[in-house]
Structure formats: C-alpha cells, structure tokens
Coordinates of C-alpha atoms in Angstrom, one line a residue:
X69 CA 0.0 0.0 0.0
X70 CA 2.7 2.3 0.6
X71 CA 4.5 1.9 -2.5
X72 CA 1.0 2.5 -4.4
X73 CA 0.1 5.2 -2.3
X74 CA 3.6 7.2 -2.9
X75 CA 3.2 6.4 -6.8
X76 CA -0.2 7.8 -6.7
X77 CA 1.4 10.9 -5.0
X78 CA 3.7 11.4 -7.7
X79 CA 1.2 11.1 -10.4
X80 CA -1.0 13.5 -8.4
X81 CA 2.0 16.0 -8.4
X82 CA 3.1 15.5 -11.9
X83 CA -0.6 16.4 -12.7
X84 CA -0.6 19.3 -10.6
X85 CA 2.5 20.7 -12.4
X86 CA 1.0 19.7 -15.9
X87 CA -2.1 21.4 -15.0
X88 CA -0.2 24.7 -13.7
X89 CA 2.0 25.2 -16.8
X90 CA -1.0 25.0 -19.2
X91 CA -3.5 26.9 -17.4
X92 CA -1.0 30.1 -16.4
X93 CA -1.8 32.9 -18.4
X94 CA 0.1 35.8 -18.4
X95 CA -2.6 39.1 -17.8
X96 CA -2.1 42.9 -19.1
X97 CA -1.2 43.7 -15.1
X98 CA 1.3 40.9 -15.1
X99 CA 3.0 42.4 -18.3
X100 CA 3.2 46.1 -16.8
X101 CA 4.8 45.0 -13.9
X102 CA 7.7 43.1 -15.3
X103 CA 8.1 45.8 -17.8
X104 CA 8.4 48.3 -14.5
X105 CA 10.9 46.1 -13.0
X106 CA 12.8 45.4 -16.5
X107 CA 12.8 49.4 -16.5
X108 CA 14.8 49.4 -13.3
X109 CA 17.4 47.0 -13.7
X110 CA 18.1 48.8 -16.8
X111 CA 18.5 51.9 -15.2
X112 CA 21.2 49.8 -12.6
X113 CA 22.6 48.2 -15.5
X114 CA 26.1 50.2 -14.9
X115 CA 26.1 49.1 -11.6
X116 CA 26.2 45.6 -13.0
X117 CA 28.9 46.3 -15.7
X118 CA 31.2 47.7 -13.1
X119 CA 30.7 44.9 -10.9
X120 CA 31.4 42.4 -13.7
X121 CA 34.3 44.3 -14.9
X122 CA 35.9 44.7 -11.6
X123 CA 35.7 40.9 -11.3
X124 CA 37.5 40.0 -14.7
X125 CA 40.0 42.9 -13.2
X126 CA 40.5 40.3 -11.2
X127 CA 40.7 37.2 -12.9
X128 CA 43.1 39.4 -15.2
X129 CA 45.5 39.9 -12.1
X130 CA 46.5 36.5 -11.9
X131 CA 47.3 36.0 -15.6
X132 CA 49.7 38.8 -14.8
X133 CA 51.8 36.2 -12.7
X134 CA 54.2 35.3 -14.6
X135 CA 55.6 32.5 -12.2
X136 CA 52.3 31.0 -11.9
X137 CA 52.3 27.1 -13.0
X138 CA 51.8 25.9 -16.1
X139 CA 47.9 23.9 -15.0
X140 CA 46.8 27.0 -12.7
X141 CA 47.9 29.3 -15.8
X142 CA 45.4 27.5 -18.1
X143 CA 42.6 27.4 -15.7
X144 CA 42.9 30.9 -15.1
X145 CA 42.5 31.7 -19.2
X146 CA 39.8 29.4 -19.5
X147 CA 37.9 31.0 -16.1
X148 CA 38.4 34.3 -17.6
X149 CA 37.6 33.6 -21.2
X150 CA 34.5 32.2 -19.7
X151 CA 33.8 35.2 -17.9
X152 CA 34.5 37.5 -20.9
X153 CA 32.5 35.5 -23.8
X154 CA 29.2 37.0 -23.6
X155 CA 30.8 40.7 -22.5
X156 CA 33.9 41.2 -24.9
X157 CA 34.0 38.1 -27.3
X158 CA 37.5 39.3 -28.8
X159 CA 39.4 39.5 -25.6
X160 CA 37.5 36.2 -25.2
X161 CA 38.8 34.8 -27.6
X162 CA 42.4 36.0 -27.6
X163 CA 42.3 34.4 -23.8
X164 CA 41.3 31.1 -25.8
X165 CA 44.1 31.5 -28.4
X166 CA 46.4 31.8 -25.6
X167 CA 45.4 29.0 -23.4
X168 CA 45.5 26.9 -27.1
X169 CA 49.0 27.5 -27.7
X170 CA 50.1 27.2 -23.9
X171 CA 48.0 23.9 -23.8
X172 CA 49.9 22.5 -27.4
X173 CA 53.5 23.7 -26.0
X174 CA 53.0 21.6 -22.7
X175 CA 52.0 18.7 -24.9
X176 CA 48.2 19.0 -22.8
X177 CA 46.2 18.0 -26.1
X178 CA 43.0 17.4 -24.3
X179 CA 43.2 20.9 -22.8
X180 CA 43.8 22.5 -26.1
X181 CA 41.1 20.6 -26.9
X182 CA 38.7 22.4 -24.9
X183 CA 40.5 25.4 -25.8
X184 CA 39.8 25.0 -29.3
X185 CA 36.4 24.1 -28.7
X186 CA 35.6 27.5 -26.8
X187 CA 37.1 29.4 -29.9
X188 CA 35.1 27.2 -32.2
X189 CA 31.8 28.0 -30.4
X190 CA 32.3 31.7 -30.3
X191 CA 33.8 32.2 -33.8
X192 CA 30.6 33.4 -35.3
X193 CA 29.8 36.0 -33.8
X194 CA 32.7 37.8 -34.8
X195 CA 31.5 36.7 -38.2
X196 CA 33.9 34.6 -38.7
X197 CA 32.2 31.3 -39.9
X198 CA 34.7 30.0 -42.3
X199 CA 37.6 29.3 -39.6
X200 CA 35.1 28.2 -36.9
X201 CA 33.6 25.4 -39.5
X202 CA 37.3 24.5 -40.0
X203 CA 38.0 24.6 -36.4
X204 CA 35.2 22.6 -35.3
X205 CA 36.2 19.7 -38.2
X206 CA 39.1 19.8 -37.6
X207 CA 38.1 17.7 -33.8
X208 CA 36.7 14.1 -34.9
X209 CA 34.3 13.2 -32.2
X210 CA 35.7 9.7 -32.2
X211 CA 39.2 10.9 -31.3
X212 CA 37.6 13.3 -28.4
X213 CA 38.1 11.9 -24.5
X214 CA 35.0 10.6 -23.5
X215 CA 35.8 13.3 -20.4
X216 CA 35.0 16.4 -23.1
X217 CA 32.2 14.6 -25.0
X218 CA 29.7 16.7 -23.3
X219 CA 31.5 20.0 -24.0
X220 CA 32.2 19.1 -27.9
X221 CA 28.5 18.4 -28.3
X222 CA 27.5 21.4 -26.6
X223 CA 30.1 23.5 -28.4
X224 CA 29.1 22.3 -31.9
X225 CA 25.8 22.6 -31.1
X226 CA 25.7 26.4 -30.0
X227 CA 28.3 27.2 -33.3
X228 CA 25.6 25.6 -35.7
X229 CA 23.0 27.4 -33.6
X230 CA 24.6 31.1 -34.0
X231 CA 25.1 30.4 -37.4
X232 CA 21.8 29.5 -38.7
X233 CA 20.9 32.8 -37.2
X234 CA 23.3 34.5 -39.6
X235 CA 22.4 33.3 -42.4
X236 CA 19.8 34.7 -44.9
X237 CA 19.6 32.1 -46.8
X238 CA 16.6 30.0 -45.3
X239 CA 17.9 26.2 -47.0
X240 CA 21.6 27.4 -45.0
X241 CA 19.9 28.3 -42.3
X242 CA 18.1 25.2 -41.8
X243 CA 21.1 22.8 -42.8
X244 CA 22.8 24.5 -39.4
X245 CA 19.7 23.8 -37.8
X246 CA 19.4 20.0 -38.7
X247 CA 23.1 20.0 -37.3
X248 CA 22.2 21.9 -34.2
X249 CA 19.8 19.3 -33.7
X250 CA 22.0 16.6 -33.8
X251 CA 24.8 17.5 -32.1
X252 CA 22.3 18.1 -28.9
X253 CA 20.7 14.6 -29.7
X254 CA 24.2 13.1 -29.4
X255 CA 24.7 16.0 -26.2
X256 CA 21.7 14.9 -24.1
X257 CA 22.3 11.3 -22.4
X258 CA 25.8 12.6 -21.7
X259 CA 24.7 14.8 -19.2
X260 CA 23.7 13.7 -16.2
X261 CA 19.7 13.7 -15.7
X262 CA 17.6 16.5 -13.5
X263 CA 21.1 19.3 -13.9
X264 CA 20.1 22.6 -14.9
X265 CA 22.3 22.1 -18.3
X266 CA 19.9 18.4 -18.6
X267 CA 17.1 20.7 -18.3
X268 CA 17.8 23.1 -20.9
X269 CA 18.8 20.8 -23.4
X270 CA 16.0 18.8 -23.1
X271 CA 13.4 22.0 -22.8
X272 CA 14.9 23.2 -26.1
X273 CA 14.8 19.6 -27.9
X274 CA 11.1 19.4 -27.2
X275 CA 10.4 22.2 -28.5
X276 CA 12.1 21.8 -31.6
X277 CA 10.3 18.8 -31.6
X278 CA 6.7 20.4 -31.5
X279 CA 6.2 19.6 -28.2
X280 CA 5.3 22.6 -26.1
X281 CA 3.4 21.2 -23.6
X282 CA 6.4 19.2 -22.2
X283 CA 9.2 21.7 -23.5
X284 CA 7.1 24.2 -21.3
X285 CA 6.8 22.2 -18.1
X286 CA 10.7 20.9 -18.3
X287 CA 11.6 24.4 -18.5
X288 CA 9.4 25.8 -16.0
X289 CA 11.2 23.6 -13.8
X290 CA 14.3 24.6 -14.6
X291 CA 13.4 28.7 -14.1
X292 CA 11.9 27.7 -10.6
X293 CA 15.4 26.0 -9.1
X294 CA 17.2 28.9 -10.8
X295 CA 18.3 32.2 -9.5
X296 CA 17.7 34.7 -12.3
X297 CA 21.4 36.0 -11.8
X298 CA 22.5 32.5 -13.7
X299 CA 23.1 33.0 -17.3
X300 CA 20.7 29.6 -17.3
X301 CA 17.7 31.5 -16.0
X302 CA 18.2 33.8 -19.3
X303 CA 18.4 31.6 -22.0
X304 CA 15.8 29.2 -20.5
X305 CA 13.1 32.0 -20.3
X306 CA 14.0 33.2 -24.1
X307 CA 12.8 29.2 -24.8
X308 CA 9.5 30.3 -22.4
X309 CA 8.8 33.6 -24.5
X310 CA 10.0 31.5 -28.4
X311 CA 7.1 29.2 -27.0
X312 CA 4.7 31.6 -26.3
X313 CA 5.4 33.1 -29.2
X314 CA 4.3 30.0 -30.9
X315 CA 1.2 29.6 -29.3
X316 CA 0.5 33.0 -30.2
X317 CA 0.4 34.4 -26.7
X318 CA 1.7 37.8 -27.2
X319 CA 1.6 38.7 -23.7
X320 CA 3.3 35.5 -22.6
X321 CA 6.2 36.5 -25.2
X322 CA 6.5 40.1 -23.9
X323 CA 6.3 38.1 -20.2
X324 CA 9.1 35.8 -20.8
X325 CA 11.3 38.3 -23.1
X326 CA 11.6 40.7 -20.0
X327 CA 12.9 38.1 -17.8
X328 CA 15.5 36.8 -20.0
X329 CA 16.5 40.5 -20.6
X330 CA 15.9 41.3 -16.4
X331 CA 19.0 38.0 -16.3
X332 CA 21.0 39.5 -19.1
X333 CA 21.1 42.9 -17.5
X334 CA 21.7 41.7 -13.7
X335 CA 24.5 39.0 -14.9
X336 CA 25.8 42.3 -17.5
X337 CA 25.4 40.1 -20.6
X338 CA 26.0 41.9 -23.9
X339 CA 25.3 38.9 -26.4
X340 CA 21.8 38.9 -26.1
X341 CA 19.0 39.3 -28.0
X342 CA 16.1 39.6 -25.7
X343 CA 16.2 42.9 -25.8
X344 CA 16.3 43.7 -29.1
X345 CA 13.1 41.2 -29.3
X346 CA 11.7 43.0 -26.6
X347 CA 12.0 46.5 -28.2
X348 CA 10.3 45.3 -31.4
X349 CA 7.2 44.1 -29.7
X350 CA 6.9 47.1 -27.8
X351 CA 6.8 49.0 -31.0
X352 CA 4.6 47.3 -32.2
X353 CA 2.2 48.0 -29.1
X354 CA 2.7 51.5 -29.4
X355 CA 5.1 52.1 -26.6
X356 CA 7.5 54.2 -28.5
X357 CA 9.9 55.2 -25.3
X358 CA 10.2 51.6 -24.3
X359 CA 11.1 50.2 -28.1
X360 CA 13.8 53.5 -28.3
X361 CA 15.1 52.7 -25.0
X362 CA 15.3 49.1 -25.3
X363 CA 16.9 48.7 -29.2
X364 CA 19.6 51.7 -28.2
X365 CA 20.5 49.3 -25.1
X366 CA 20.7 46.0 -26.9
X367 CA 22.8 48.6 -29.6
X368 CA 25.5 49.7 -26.7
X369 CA 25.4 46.2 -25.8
X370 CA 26.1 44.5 -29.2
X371 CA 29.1 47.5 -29.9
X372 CA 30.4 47.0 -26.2
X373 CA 30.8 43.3 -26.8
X374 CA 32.6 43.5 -30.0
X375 CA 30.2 41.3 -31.8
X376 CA 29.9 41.9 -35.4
X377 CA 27.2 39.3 -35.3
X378 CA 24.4 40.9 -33.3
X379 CA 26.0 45.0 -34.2
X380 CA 24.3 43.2 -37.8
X381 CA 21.6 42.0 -36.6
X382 CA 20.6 44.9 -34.4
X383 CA 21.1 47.1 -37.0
X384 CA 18.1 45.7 -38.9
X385 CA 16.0 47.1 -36.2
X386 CA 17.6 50.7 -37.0
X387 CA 14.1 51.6 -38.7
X388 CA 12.7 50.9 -35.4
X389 CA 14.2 53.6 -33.9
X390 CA 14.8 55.7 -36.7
X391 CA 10.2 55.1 -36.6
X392 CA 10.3 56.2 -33.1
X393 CA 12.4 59.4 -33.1
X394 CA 9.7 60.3 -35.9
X395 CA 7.3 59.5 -33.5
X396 CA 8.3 61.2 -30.7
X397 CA 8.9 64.5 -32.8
X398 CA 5.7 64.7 -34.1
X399 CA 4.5 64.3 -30.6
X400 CA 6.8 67.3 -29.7
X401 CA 5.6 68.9 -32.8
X402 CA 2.2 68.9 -31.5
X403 CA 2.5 69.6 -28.6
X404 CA 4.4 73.0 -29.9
X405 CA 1.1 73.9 -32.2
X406 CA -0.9 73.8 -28.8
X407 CA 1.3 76.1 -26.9
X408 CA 1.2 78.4 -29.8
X409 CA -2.8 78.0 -29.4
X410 CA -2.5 78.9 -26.0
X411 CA -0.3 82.1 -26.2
X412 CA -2.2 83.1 -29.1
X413 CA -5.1 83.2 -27.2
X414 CA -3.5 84.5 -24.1
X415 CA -2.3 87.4 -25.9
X416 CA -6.0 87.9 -27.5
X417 CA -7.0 88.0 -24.3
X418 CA -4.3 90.5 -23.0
X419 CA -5.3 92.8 -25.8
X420 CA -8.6 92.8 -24.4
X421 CA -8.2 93.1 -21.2
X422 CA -6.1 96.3 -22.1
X423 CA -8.5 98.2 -24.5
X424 CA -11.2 97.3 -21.4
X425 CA -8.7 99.2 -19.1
X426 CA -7.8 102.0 -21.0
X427 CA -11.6 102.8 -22.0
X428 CA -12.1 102.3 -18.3
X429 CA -9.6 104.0 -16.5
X430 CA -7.4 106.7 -19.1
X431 CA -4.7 106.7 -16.1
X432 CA -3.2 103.1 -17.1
X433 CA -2.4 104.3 -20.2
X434 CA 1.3 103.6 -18.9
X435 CA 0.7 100.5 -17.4
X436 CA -1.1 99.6 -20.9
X437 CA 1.6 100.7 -22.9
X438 CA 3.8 98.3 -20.8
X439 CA 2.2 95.4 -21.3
X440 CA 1.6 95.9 -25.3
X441 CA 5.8 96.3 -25.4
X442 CA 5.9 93.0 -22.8
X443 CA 3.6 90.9 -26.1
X444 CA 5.9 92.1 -28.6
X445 CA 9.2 91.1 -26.6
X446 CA 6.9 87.6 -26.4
X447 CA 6.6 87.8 -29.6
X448 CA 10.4 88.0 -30.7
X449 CA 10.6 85.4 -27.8
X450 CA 8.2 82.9 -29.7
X451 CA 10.1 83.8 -33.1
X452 CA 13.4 83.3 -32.0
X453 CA 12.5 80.1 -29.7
X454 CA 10.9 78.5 -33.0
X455 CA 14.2 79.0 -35.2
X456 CA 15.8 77.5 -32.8
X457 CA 13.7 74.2 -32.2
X458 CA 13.6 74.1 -36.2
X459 CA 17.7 74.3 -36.0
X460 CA 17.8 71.3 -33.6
X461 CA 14.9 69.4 -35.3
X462 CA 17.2 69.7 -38.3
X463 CA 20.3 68.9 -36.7
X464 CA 18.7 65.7 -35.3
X465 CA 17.5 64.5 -38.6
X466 CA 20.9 65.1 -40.0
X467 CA 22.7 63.2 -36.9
X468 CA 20.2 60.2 -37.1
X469 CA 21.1 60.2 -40.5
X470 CA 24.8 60.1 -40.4
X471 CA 23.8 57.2 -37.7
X472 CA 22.4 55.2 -40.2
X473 CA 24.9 55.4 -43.1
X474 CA 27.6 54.3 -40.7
X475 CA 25.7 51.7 -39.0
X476 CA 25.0 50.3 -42.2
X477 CA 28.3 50.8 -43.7
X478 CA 29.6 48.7 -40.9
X479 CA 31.3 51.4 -39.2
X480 CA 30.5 51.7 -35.6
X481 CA 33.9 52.2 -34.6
X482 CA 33.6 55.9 -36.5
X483 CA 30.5 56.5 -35.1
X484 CA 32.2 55.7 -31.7
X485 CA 34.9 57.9 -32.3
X486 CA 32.1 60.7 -33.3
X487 CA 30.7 60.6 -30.0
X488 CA 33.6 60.0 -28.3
X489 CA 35.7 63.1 -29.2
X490 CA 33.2 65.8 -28.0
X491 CA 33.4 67.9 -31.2
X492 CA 29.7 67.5 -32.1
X493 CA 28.3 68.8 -29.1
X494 CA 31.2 72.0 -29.3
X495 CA 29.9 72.3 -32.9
X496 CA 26.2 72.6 -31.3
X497 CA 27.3 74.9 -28.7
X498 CA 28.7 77.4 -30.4
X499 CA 25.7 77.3 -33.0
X500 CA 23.9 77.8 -30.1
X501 CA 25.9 81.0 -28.9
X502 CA 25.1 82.5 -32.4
X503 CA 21.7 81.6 -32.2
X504 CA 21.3 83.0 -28.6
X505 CA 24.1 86.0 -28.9
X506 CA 21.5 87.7 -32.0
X507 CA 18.0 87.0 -30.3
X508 CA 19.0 88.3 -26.9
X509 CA 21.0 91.5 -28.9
X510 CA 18.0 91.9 -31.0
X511 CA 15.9 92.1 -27.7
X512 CA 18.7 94.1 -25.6
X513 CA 20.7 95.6 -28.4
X514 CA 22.3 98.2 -26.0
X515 CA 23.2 95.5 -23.3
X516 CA 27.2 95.3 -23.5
X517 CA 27.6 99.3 -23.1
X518 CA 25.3 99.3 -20.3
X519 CA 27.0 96.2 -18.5
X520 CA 30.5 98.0 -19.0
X521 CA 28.5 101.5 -18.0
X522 CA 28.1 99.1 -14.1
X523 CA 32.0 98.7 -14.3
X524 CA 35.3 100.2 -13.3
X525 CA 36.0 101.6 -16.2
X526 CA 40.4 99.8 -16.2
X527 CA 37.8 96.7 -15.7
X528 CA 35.5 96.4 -18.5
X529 CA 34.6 94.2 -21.2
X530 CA 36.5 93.9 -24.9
X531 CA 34.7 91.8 -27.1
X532 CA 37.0 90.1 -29.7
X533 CA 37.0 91.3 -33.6
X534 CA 33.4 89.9 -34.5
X535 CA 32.2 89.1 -31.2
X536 CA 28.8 89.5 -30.2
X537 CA 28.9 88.3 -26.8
X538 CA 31.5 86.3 -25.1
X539 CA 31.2 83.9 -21.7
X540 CA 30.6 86.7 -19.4
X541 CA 27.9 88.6 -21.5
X542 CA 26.1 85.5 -21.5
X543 CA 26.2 84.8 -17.8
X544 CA 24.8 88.4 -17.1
X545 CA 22.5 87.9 -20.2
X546 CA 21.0 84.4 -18.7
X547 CA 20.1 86.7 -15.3
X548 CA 18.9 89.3 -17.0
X549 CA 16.2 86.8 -18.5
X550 CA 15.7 85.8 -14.9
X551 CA 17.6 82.6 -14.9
X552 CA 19.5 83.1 -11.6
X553 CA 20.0 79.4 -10.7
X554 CA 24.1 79.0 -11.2
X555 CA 23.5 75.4 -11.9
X556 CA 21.0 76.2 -14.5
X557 CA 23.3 78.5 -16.1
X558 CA 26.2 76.0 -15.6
X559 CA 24.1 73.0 -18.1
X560 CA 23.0 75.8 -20.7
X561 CA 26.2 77.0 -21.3
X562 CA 28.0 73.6 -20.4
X563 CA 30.6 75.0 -17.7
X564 CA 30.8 73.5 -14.1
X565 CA 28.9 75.2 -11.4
X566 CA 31.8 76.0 -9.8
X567 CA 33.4 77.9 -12.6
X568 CA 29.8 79.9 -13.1
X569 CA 30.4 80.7 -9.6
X570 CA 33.8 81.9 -10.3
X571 CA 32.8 84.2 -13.1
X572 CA 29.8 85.5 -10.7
X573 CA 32.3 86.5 -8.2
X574 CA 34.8 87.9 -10.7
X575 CA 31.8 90.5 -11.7
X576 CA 31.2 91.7 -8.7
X577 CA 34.8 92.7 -8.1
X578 CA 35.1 94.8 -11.1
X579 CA 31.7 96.6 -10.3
X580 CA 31.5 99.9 -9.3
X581 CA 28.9 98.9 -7.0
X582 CA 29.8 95.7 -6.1
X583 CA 26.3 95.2 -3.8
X584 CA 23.9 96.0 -6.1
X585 CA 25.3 94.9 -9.3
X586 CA 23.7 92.1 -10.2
X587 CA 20.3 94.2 -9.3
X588 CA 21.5 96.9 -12.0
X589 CA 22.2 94.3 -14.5
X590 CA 18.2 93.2 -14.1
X591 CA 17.3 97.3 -14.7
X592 CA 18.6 97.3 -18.4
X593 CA 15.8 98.0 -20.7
X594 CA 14.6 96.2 -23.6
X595 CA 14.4 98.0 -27.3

C-alpha cells in the first residue's frame, strides 16, 4: 500500500504541475509589472557592468603572474575567457588562443582541446564562420576523450546554432539547424539527468520537436530552481517567450522576453538578444519610449561586446528607432502647435483686457503701454524660440542620419569615435551661442555698453573682432532673462557650477557697485 500510495502521489503532483503550466496565463497587469521592473534594472545596469568588470579585473590579475604554474595558468584563461564570452568576445577569444597554444607547447592536447572548442563555439559571432567550420572539423568526435564529450556536443551545437541565425539564406539556415539538432541529440544522455544544463537541453529539444506542452513544463522547472542572476535562468526563459510566441500568446512572449533581458542585464550580458526582441514588440504595441530605449541598449550592448554578429543584426532594427524618433517628434511637434494655441489666445486675451482698461480707466495708459511692449518682446521670444527648435529638429535629422549610413556601412567604430571626441556637441554649442548672442541683442541691443557703463572703467569688457557676446555677457544675459539658478546657467552653457560661480564672483569685483550689481544688471531695458 505504501509503495502505491507514494506512486499515486507522484502522479497527483506531476498532474498538478502539468495542469499549472498550461493553465497560467500571463494578464495585461502581469505584463506592466515586469516591464516596470525590467525598467529598473536597466537603469542599474552600470552598476552591473562595473561589478562584472571589476571581477575580470580580477581574474586578469592572476594571468599577470608570470611565475604562476603551467595547469593554474590555463585554468585561469579558461575562467576568464569564460567570464569575458558574452561581455567582450574578442578579448575572449584571444584568452582562448592563448590557453591553445600554452596547452599544445606543454604537450596537454585534451586541454587545447577544450580550448579549441571554446574558440570554435564563439567564432561566429565575430563573423567569422569559415575558420570556426574548420575549427570545429578539424576535432573528430571519435578521437575526443570521452571526459570532453559533453563539452564538444555542446560547443558544436551552439556554433551551428549562431550560425543558422546568420544566415539569410533559409535552405543554409536550416542545414545549421538540422546539425544543431543533432549535435544536442548526441549531447543529451551525456549529461547527467535532472542538472540545470539536462534541463535546458531537453526543454529546447522538445520544442524543436513540436512539443510545447512538455518543453514548457521541463523548463518551468528549470526557471523555478534557478536564480535569475544565472546565465541559465536567461536563455531558459528566451525558450518560455519563443514558446509563447508559438502559441500565439503575445503577452506570454512580452512576459518571458523581460525576464530573460531582467538575467542578461543583472548578470551584465552583452550577447543577447532579448532585448532587441523585446523593443520590437513594444513597438509594435505602441510604446515608443520603451522600443527607443530598449533597441539603443541592446545597440550599446552589441558595440560594447565587440560582436559583429548581433552589431548586424541589431542594425536591422535601426528603422525601429529611426520610426520612433519620428514619433516622438511629431509628438513634440504637436504639442508645440498647442502652446502656440495657448499664447495666441493669451495674448487675444491681453489685448482685451487692455482696451477694457484704458476705456475704463485713461490713467493706465502707462501701465497699458507696458504690457503691449511686454507681447511684442513675447513675440520676438516665440520667433526666436521656433528657429531654434527648427535648428535642432534639423540637426537631429541630420545626426540620425549620419547614424544610419555608418551603422550600415559597418562602421560603428567611426561613429564611436564621433561621440567619443566631444566635437559634435562643441559644434552645437557654439551654434547655439550665435543663435542666442542675436535674439537676446536683438531684444537688448544696447546691453554690453550698459554692462561696461556698471564697471570700473580699467575693468570692463572687450569683445573680440566679430564678437557678439562672449562667456561673461552670457552669464549676465542668462540673469537678465531671470535665470538666476548657477547650476542652470552651468548645463546651458555647459561649464561647471563651480566655474559659473567663479565668473559670478569675478563680476562683482570689477563693479563699481559691487552690492547692487547684479540688481543693476536686471534694470537694463529692452528695445
């Protein structure tokens, strides 16, 4: 009886399990809430880089050693190369190279072995398919210890599986496929049964093999005894969402997606593609902040990691972003036309309150008159604000353009060096000085003699052969238009608060009033 009774247990709790996996659903609530958290981590994610980067600091240390043994030496380039595949493939695989040739020196064939497996493996993502294929044949599987079995089959089996994903050609694709398959048919009774690795394998088999019911359940299991910090936890949930996806369960896939890409950001993994998955779909739904912010992470990520492989294959969802910056400057646009709505009716309704007031009361005349010169300063105000947002709404188009050709050229590494060097945004800048040296002139055209009228006069201001305005005009110009915040004025002119403070100070010491300075500088009159 006790033998039944515990079989009938297990059945009863096999059932249970069956039953939960199929009847889960994943609801609108459950979707925002996993997006929220995915949002988060993202925001943390330099936290996690730092952390992983410190620790292959470390691992980098002890290569350093030069009297380290010859069997701790190649551990350590393994570890590390381990540690470095799915964050900077091509240090990755110089680590492999090395630990190759140290291996073959020392005569340690099934250590270069493994060696030459890893480098195999990871081959393709640097786009280099040619050299892996010959790598990889290069090892007959009959001459391979039956200690690195497991490891060849999962190597050849994730090489076949990153290159059916590069190529276009569907007949290619699917030959890498039919070899995927059987080098993890060949992988799975090598492992040992009820192992997270087990798991995965077999989760991914059945669902190659149509079964989704079981591929579901097996993998479930796996994400439940699995922290989500474990590259595992990752790729099994990118199995969850690829099912879903199946099933068509768009929410499911969305569900699934965010916590592969939640494991990728917390473990600092740049070879992923979760993300990039993830950013389509939200597109799709309409969530154009989302789709920009995920597709220009799973971008950084792809250039960080040095892999031509996903740099390509993100790049095809450039018109996703390229769809959203559109997007998001129509929105602006709009929401421009209504503020122009508003002040146009605010001053229609200023121009009537003022002819009601001066038919009422002929002794606001001045106060009238004050108001009908504070529209028309508006008014150069609204002019001179919209040349500038159509300045920078061309500049943008012409900078997501330049994105494009080089992304699609192939040349990150110029757009890198773009960014890098700081000479766009000092080409901005001073477009911006011209831009705000004329409309505050043309508003205050009299505004450098008056400042220099407030000043000792061995201490005052020489503008520069075809100078309008130089750093310290626009300081004093900034607080004339009632900016007074020094760390406001810092980020618009891009100085440090301390040297706006600096400047401020300086003023005041060649002021003839040195206590009420600042308060002069707000008296100067318009035109």
């Amino acid at each position: 009886m006790t033998i039944r009774a515990g079989i009938l247990i297990s059945l009863l709790a096999l059932a249970a399990i069956f039953t939960r996996t199929e009847a889960a659903t994943v609801s609108d609530a459950d979707v925002a809430q996993i997006l929220g958290r995915l949002d988060d981590v993202l925001e943390k994610r330099g936290l996690y880089i730092t952390e992983r980067s410190a620790r292959i600091d470390s691992l980098m240390d002890v290569l350093r050693h030069r009297e380290l043994p010859v069997a701790s030496r190649l551990s350590a380039l393994l570890t590390a190369g381990d540690y470095l595949n799915a964050f900077n493939t091509d240090s990755a695989l110089m680590l492999y190279e090395t630990g190759y040739s140290v291996a073959s020196r020392s005569g340690l064939d099934s250590v270069a072995m493994r060696f030459a497996l890893r480098k195999a493996t990871y081959l393709p993502l640097t786009l280099r398919i040619q050299r892996a294929s010959q790598l990889m044949d290069s090892i007959e599987a009959a001459g391979v210890p039956s200690g690195l079995l497991a490891e060849y089959y999962d190597a050849r089996r994730q090489m076949c599986f990153y290159m059916a994903n590069l190529f276009p050609d569907q007949d290619l694709a699917q030959s890498m496929n039919v070899l995927e398959r059987e080098a993890q048919t060949m992988l799975i009774p090598l492992l040992r049964k009820g192992t997270p690795l087990y798991k995965l394998n077999l989760g991914e088999s059945l669902l190659y093999e149509g079964d989704l019911s079981g591929a579901k359940a097996t993998l479930n299991s796996l994400v439940d005894d699995l922290d989500e910090t474990d590259p595992l936890y990752a790729r099994a949930c990118h199995m969850l969402a690829d099912i879903a996806k199946e099933r068509g369960d768009e929410n499911g896939r969305i569900y699934y997606l965010a916590l592969s890409a939640i494991s990728d950001a917390r473990c600092a993994t740049r070879e992923v593609t979760s993300l990039q998955e993830l950013g389509q779909l939200m597109f799709g739904r309409s969530d154009v902040a989302r789709a920009h912010d995920y597709l220009s992470v799973a971008l950084k990520n792809a250039v960080d990691c040095n892999v031509a492989m996903r740099i390509l294959q993100t790049s095809k969802a450039m018109p996703y972003i390229e769809s959203a910056h559109r997007a998001e400057i129509n929105a602006s646009r709009h929401r421009l036309y209504a503020i122009m709505a508003a002040m146009g009716v605010l001053v229609i309704i200023l121009v009537v309150a003022w002819h009601t007031v001066r038919t009422k009361n002929m002794q606001l005349r001045g106060m009238a008159s004050r108001l009908e010169q504070a529209n028309s300063t508006k008014d150069v105000y609204i002019a001179q604000f919209l040349n500038l947002c159509s300045v920078y709404m061309d500049k943008l188009n012409q900078f997501n353009k330049v994105v494009n050709r080089k992304l699609s050229a192939g040349k990150a590494d110029d757009l890198y060096k773009l960014t890098k060097s700081g000479k766009f945004i000092e080409e901005q800048a001073g477009e911006f000085y011209d831009v705000f040296d004329n409309a505050f002139l043309h508003i205050y055209p009299t505004f450098v003699d008056e400042v220099n009228n407030l000043l000792a006069p061995d201490k005052r201001i020489s503008l520069k052969p075809g100078e309008k305005l130089n750093t310290d005009l626009r300081i004093l110009a900034l607080m004339r238009l009632g900016i007074e915040d020094t760390s406001r004025i810092a980020q618009m002119l891009n100085y440090s608060v301390y040297t706006i403070y600096t400047y401020r100070n300086k003023f005041k010491s060649r002021a003839v009033d040195r206590d009420n300075f600042e308060s002069d500088v707000m008296k100067i009159q318009s035109a």
